[in-house]
Amino acid sequence: MRRRFFAIFALVGAFGLFLSSVASADPVTRSVSGTLVNSCSDSGDPVGIWMVVWDGSTQISSATVGAGGAYTIANVPPGNYTVSPYAPAGCGSVPNGTPVDLTTSDATGIDFEMVKVFSIFGTVTGCPGVDGVGASDVTLNLLDAGTQIATTTTDGSGDYFFQYKPAKDGYSVEVIPGSGCGADPTSIPVNLSTADVTGVDFALTADGCDTGSSLGSVDLSTIFGSLGSSEFCSS
């Protein structure tokens, strides 16, 4: 009986030690690694730039870039995140951020380039208000080689901006007039190669007028002669 008691006691003790070792084991973590090329700085040195793992707006983990532009962010809990660099003033990253899936494995080859960035500023005036007065809540799109990459709206004074875009040529700003309004031109090319660009302005006009010479299927010139080319405005 005593022998059986000691056997059970030893078994319980061994099981307790097993549970203790499991509880004290390090939790599973992941890592993110890649390289950062610094084309923004004249020296081209990327060392010391911070790389960050984000969960939404919450910073999860970070590390600095080492020699040769290599970085590794360790001790990240499994999950889905976004990785991005902390860009110094006047710089931005391409891409701006990269999603990573760390649910089952580490993420490697998450590379970035730090580039110079500039901003675009302008004002939209006119329709549906008075000519020369800022028009609020007008939509504008920023295109890169014809592909839309950003959108914004004017503020209460008609001002707008597109902030911190990679320094290069080939951009254009497109205005989307509201109902009953028009613009000429509707798009303005922008070169951001060397500096911020200001004065990318649009003047909207009322678009409720027919400046042609027909009304429906009726040719106005046959009725009014030379007046057929005048403007006929809808109320």
CSV table of C-alpha atoms in Angstrom, one decimal:
chain,number,residue,atom,x,y,z
A,1,MET,CA,0.0,0.0,0.0
A,2,ARG,CA,2.8,2.4,1.0
A,3,ARG,CA,4.7,1.5,-2.3
A,4,ARG,CA,1.6,2.4,-4.3
A,5,PHE,CA,1.2,5.7,-2.5
A,6,PHE,CA,4.8,6.7,-3.3
A,7,ALA,CA,4.3,5.7,-6.9
A,8,ILE,CA,1.2,7.9,-7.2
A,9,PHE,CA,3.0,10.7,-5.4
A,10,ALA,CA,6.0,10.5,-7.8
A,11,LEU,CA,3.7,10.5,-10.9
A,12,VAL,CA,1.8,13.6,-9.7
A,13,GLY,CA,5.1,15.3,-9.0
A,14,ALA,CA,6.4,14.5,-12.5
A,15,PHE,CA,3.2,15.8,-14.1
A,16,GLY,CA,3.5,19.0,-12.1
A,17,LEU,CA,7.1,19.6,-13.2
A,18,PHE,CA,5.9,19.0,-16.8
A,19,LEU,CA,3.1,21.6,-16.5
A,20,SER,CA,5.6,24.0,-14.9
A,21,SER,CA,8.0,23.7,-17.8
A,22,VAL,CA,5.3,24.2,-20.3
A,23,ALA,CA,4.1,27.3,-18.5
A,24,SER,CA,7.6,28.8,-18.3
A,25,ALA,CA,8.4,28.1,-22.0
A,26,ASP,CA,8.9,31.2,-24.2
A,27,PRO,CA,5.8,32.2,-26.2
A,28,VAL,CA,6.0,31.8,-29.9
A,29,THR,CA,7.1,35.0,-31.7
A,30,ARG,CA,7.8,35.9,-35.3
A,31,SER,CA,10.2,38.3,-37.1
A,32,VAL,CA,10.2,40.6,-40.0
A,33,SER,CA,13.3,41.3,-42.1
A,34,GLY,CA,14.3,43.1,-45.2
A,35,THR,CA,16.5,46.0,-46.5
A,36,LEU,CA,16.1,49.7,-46.8
A,37,VAL,CA,17.7,51.8,-49.5
A,38,ASN,CA,18.1,55.4,-48.7
A,39,SER,CA,17.8,57.5,-51.8
A,40,CYS,CA,16.6,60.6,-49.8
A,41,SER,CA,19.9,61.4,-48.0
A,42,ASP,CA,22.8,62.8,-49.9
A,43,SER,CA,25.0,60.3,-48.1
A,44,GLY,CA,22.7,57.4,-48.9
A,45,ASP,CA,23.3,55.9,-45.4
A,46,PRO,CA,20.3,54.1,-44.1
A,47,VAL,CA,21.8,53.1,-40.7
A,48,GLY,CA,19.7,54.1,-37.7
A,49,ILE,CA,16.4,54.6,-39.5
A,50,TRP,CA,13.6,53.0,-37.4
A,51,MET,CA,11.4,50.2,-38.9
A,52,VAL,CA,8.1,49.7,-37.2
A,53,VAL,CA,5.5,46.9,-37.0
A,54,TRP,CA,2.0,48.3,-36.7
A,55,ASP,CA,-1.4,46.8,-35.7
A,56,GLY,CA,-3.6,49.6,-37.0
A,57,SER,CA,-2.4,52.7,-35.2
A,58,THR,CA,-0.7,50.7,-32.4
A,59,GLN,CA,3.0,50.2,-32.5
A,60,ILE,CA,3.8,46.5,-31.8
A,61,SER,CA,7.6,46.3,-32.2
A,62,SER,CA,10.5,48.2,-33.9
A,63,ALA,CA,14.2,48.0,-34.8
A,64,THR,CA,16.8,50.2,-36.4
A,65,VAL,CA,18.4,49.6,-39.8
A,66,GLY,CA,21.9,48.2,-39.6
A,67,ALA,CA,24.9,48.2,-41.9
A,68,GLY,CA,24.1,47.6,-45.5
A,69,GLY,CA,20.5,48.6,-45.0
A,70,ALA,CA,19.5,45.3,-43.4
A,71,TYR,CA,16.9,45.2,-40.6
A,72,THR,CA,15.2,42.5,-38.5
A,73,ILE,CA,12.3,43.2,-36.2
A,74,ALA,CA,12.1,40.4,-33.7
A,75,ASN,CA,9.7,39.2,-31.0
A,76,VAL,CA,6.5,40.0,-32.8
A,77,PRO,CA,3.4,38.0,-31.7
A,78,PRO,CA,1.8,36.0,-34.5
A,79,GLY,CA,-0.8,38.0,-36.4
A,80,ASN,CA,-1.4,40.3,-39.4
A,81,TYR,CA,0.4,43.7,-39.3
A,82,THR,CA,1.8,46.5,-41.4
A,83,VAL,CA,5.5,47.4,-41.6
A,84,SER,CA,6.8,50.8,-42.4
A,85,PRO,CA,9.8,53.0,-41.8
A,86,TYR,CA,9.9,56.2,-39.7
A,87,ALA,CA,10.7,58.7,-42.5
A,88,PRO,CA,12.9,61.7,-41.6
A,89,ALA,CA,11.7,65.2,-42.5
A,90,GLY,CA,11.6,65.7,-46.2
A,91,CYS,CA,11.6,61.9,-46.9
A,92,GLY,CA,9.0,59.2,-47.5
A,93,SER,CA,9.1,55.5,-48.3
A,94,VAL,CA,8.2,53.4,-51.3
A,95,PRO,CA,6.0,51.6,-50.6
A,96,ASN,CA,4.5,53.7,-47.8
A,97,GLY,CA,3.7,50.5,-45.8
A,98,THR,CA,3.6,46.8,-46.5
A,99,PRO,CA,1.1,44.3,-45.0
A,100,VAL,CA,2.7,41.1,-43.5
A,101,ASP,CA,1.1,37.8,-42.4
A,102,LEU,CA,3.0,36.5,-39.3
A,103,THR,CA,0.3,34.0,-38.3
A,104,THR,CA,2.3,30.9,-39.2
A,105,SER,CA,5.9,32.0,-40.2
A,106,ASP,CA,8.4,34.9,-40.3
A,107,ALA,CA,8.2,37.5,-43.1
A,108,THR,CA,11.4,38.1,-45.2
A,109,GLY,CA,12.2,40.3,-48.1
A,110,ILE,CA,10.1,43.2,-46.8
A,111,ASP,CA,12.1,45.9,-48.6
A,112,PHE,CA,11.7,49.7,-48.8
A,113,GLU,CA,13.3,52.7,-50.5
A,114,MET,CA,13.5,56.1,-48.7
A,115,VAL,CA,13.0,58.9,-51.3
A,116,LYS,CA,12.6,62.7,-51.3
A,117,VAL,CA,9.0,63.8,-51.1
A,118,PHE,CA,7.3,67.1,-52.0
A,119,SER,CA,3.7,68.4,-51.8
A,120,ILE,CA,1.2,70.0,-54.1
A,121,PHE,CA,-1.0,73.0,-53.2
A,122,GLY,CA,-3.8,74.8,-55.0
A,123,THR,CA,-7.2,76.5,-54.7
A,124,VAL,CA,-10.5,76.0,-56.4
A,125,THR,CA,-12.8,79.0,-56.9
A,126,GLY,CA,-16.1,79.8,-58.5
A,127,CYS,CA,-19.1,77.6,-59.1
A,128,PRO,CA,-21.4,77.0,-57.3
A,129,GLY,CA,-20.3,80.3,-55.6
A,130,VAL,CA,-19.0,83.6,-56.9
A,131,ASP,CA,-16.1,83.8,-59.4
A,132,GLY,CA,-12.8,84.2,-57.6
A,133,VAL,CA,-14.2,83.0,-54.2
A,134,GLY,CA,-13.1,79.7,-52.9
A,135,ALA,CA,-15.3,76.7,-53.5
A,136,SER,CA,-15.6,74.2,-50.6
A,137,ASP,CA,-16.0,70.4,-50.8
A,138,VAL,CA,-14.8,70.1,-54.3
A,139,THR,CA,-13.2,66.7,-55.1
A,140,LEU,CA,-9.7,66.5,-56.7
A,141,ASN,CA,-7.7,63.5,-57.7
A,142,LEU,CA,-4.0,63.1,-58.0
A,143,LEU,CA,-2.8,60.9,-60.9
A,144,ASP,CA,0.6,59.3,-61.5
A,145,ALA,CA,1.0,58.6,-65.2
A,146,GLY,CA,-2.7,58.5,-65.6
A,147,THR,CA,-3.4,56.2,-62.6
A,148,GLN,CA,-5.2,57.7,-59.6
A,149,ILE,CA,-3.2,57.5,-56.4
A,150,ALA,CA,-4.9,59.9,-54.1
A,151,THR,CA,-8.0,62.0,-53.6
A,152,THR,CA,-8.9,65.0,-51.5
A,153,THR,CA,-11.5,67.8,-51.1
A,154,THR,CA,-11.2,71.5,-50.8
A,155,ASP,CA,-11.6,73.1,-47.4
A,156,GLY,CA,-13.9,76.0,-46.5
A,157,SER,CA,-11.6,78.5,-48.3
A,158,GLY,CA,-11.4,76.4,-51.5
A,159,ASP,CA,-7.8,75.3,-50.7
A,160,TYR,CA,-6.4,71.8,-51.0
A,161,PHE,CA,-3.1,69.9,-50.9
A,162,PHE,CA,-1.6,66.5,-51.7
A,163,GLN,CA,1.2,65.9,-49.1
A,164,TYR,CA,4.5,64.1,-49.3
A,165,LYS,CA,4.5,62.5,-52.7
A,166,PRO,CA,7.7,60.9,-54.1
A,167,ALA,CA,9.8,63.5,-56.0
A,168,LYS,CA,9.2,62.8,-59.7
A,169,ASP,CA,7.6,64.1,-62.9
A,170,GLY,CA,4.4,62.7,-64.4
A,171,TYR,CA,1.8,63.7,-61.9
A,172,SER,CA,-1.4,65.5,-62.7
A,173,VAL,CA,-4.2,67.0,-60.6
A,174,GLU,CA,-7.8,66.4,-61.8
A,175,VAL,CA,-10.8,68.5,-60.5
A,176,ILE,CA,-14.2,66.9,-60.3
A,177,PRO,CA,-16.7,69.8,-60.6
A,178,GLY,CA,-20.0,69.5,-58.7
A,179,SER,CA,-23.4,69.3,-60.4
A,180,GLY,CA,-24.1,72.3,-62.6
A,181,CYS,CA,-20.4,73.3,-62.7
A,182,GLY,CA,-17.6,72.8,-65.1
A,183,ALA,CA,-13.9,73.6,-65.5
A,184,ASP,CA,-11.5,74.2,-68.4
A,185,PRO,CA,-9.0,72.7,-68.0
A,186,THR,CA,-10.1,69.8,-65.8
A,187,SER,CA,-6.6,68.5,-65.3
A,188,ILE,CA,-3.2,70.2,-64.8
A,189,PRO,CA,0.2,68.5,-65.1
A,190,VAL,CA,2.6,68.7,-62.1
A,191,ASN,CA,6.4,68.1,-61.9
A,192,LEU,CA,7.4,67.3,-58.4
A,193,SER,CA,11.1,66.6,-59.2
A,194,THR,CA,12.8,69.3,-57.3
A,195,ALA,CA,10.4,71.2,-54.9
A,196,ASP,CA,6.8,71.7,-53.6
A,197,VAL,CA,4.5,72.9,-56.3
A,198,THR,CA,2.0,75.7,-55.5
A,199,GLY,CA,-0.7,77.5,-57.5
A,200,VAL,CA,-2.3,74.4,-59.1
A,201,ASP,CA,-5.6,76.3,-59.2
A,202,PHE,CA,-8.9,75.7,-60.9
A,203,ALA,CA,-11.7,78.2,-61.7
A,204,LEU,CA,-15.1,76.6,-61.9
A,205,THR,CA,-17.9,78.1,-64.0
A,206,ALA,CA,-21.6,77.5,-64.2
A,207,ASP,CA,-22.3,74.6,-66.6
A,208,GLY,CA,-26.1,75.2,-67.0
A,209,CYS,CA,-25.6,76.9,-70.3
A,210,ASP,CA,-25.7,75.5,-73.8
A,211,THR,CA,-23.1,77.3,-75.8
A,212,GLY,CA,-23.8,75.3,-78.9
A,213,SER,CA,-26.4,76.0,-81.6
A,214,SER,CA,-29.0,73.4,-81.0
A,215,LEU,CA,-31.8,72.7,-78.5
A,216,GLY,CA,-32.7,69.1,-78.5
A,217,SER,CA,-33.1,68.1,-82.2
A,218,VAL,CA,-33.8,71.7,-83.2
A,219,ASP,CA,-31.0,73.8,-84.8
A,220,LEU,CA,-31.3,77.2,-83.1
A,221,SER,CA,-29.5,78.9,-85.9
A,222,THR,CA,-32.4,78.2,-88.2
A,223,ILE,CA,-34.7,80.0,-85.8
A,224,PHE,CA,-32.6,82.8,-84.4
A,225,GLY,CA,-29.9,83.2,-87.1
A,226,SER,CA,-26.7,84.5,-85.6
A,227,LEU,CA,-28.3,84.4,-82.1
A,228,GLY,CA,-28.2,80.6,-82.4
A,229,SER,CA,-24.7,80.6,-81.0
A,230,SER,CA,-25.6,82.6,-78.0
A,231,GLU,CA,-25.8,81.1,-74.5
A,232,PHE,CA,-29.2,79.8,-73.3
A,233,CYS,CA,-29.0,79.2,-69.6
A,234,SER,CA,-31.3,76.9,-67.6
A,235,SER,CA,-32.7,78.3,-64.4
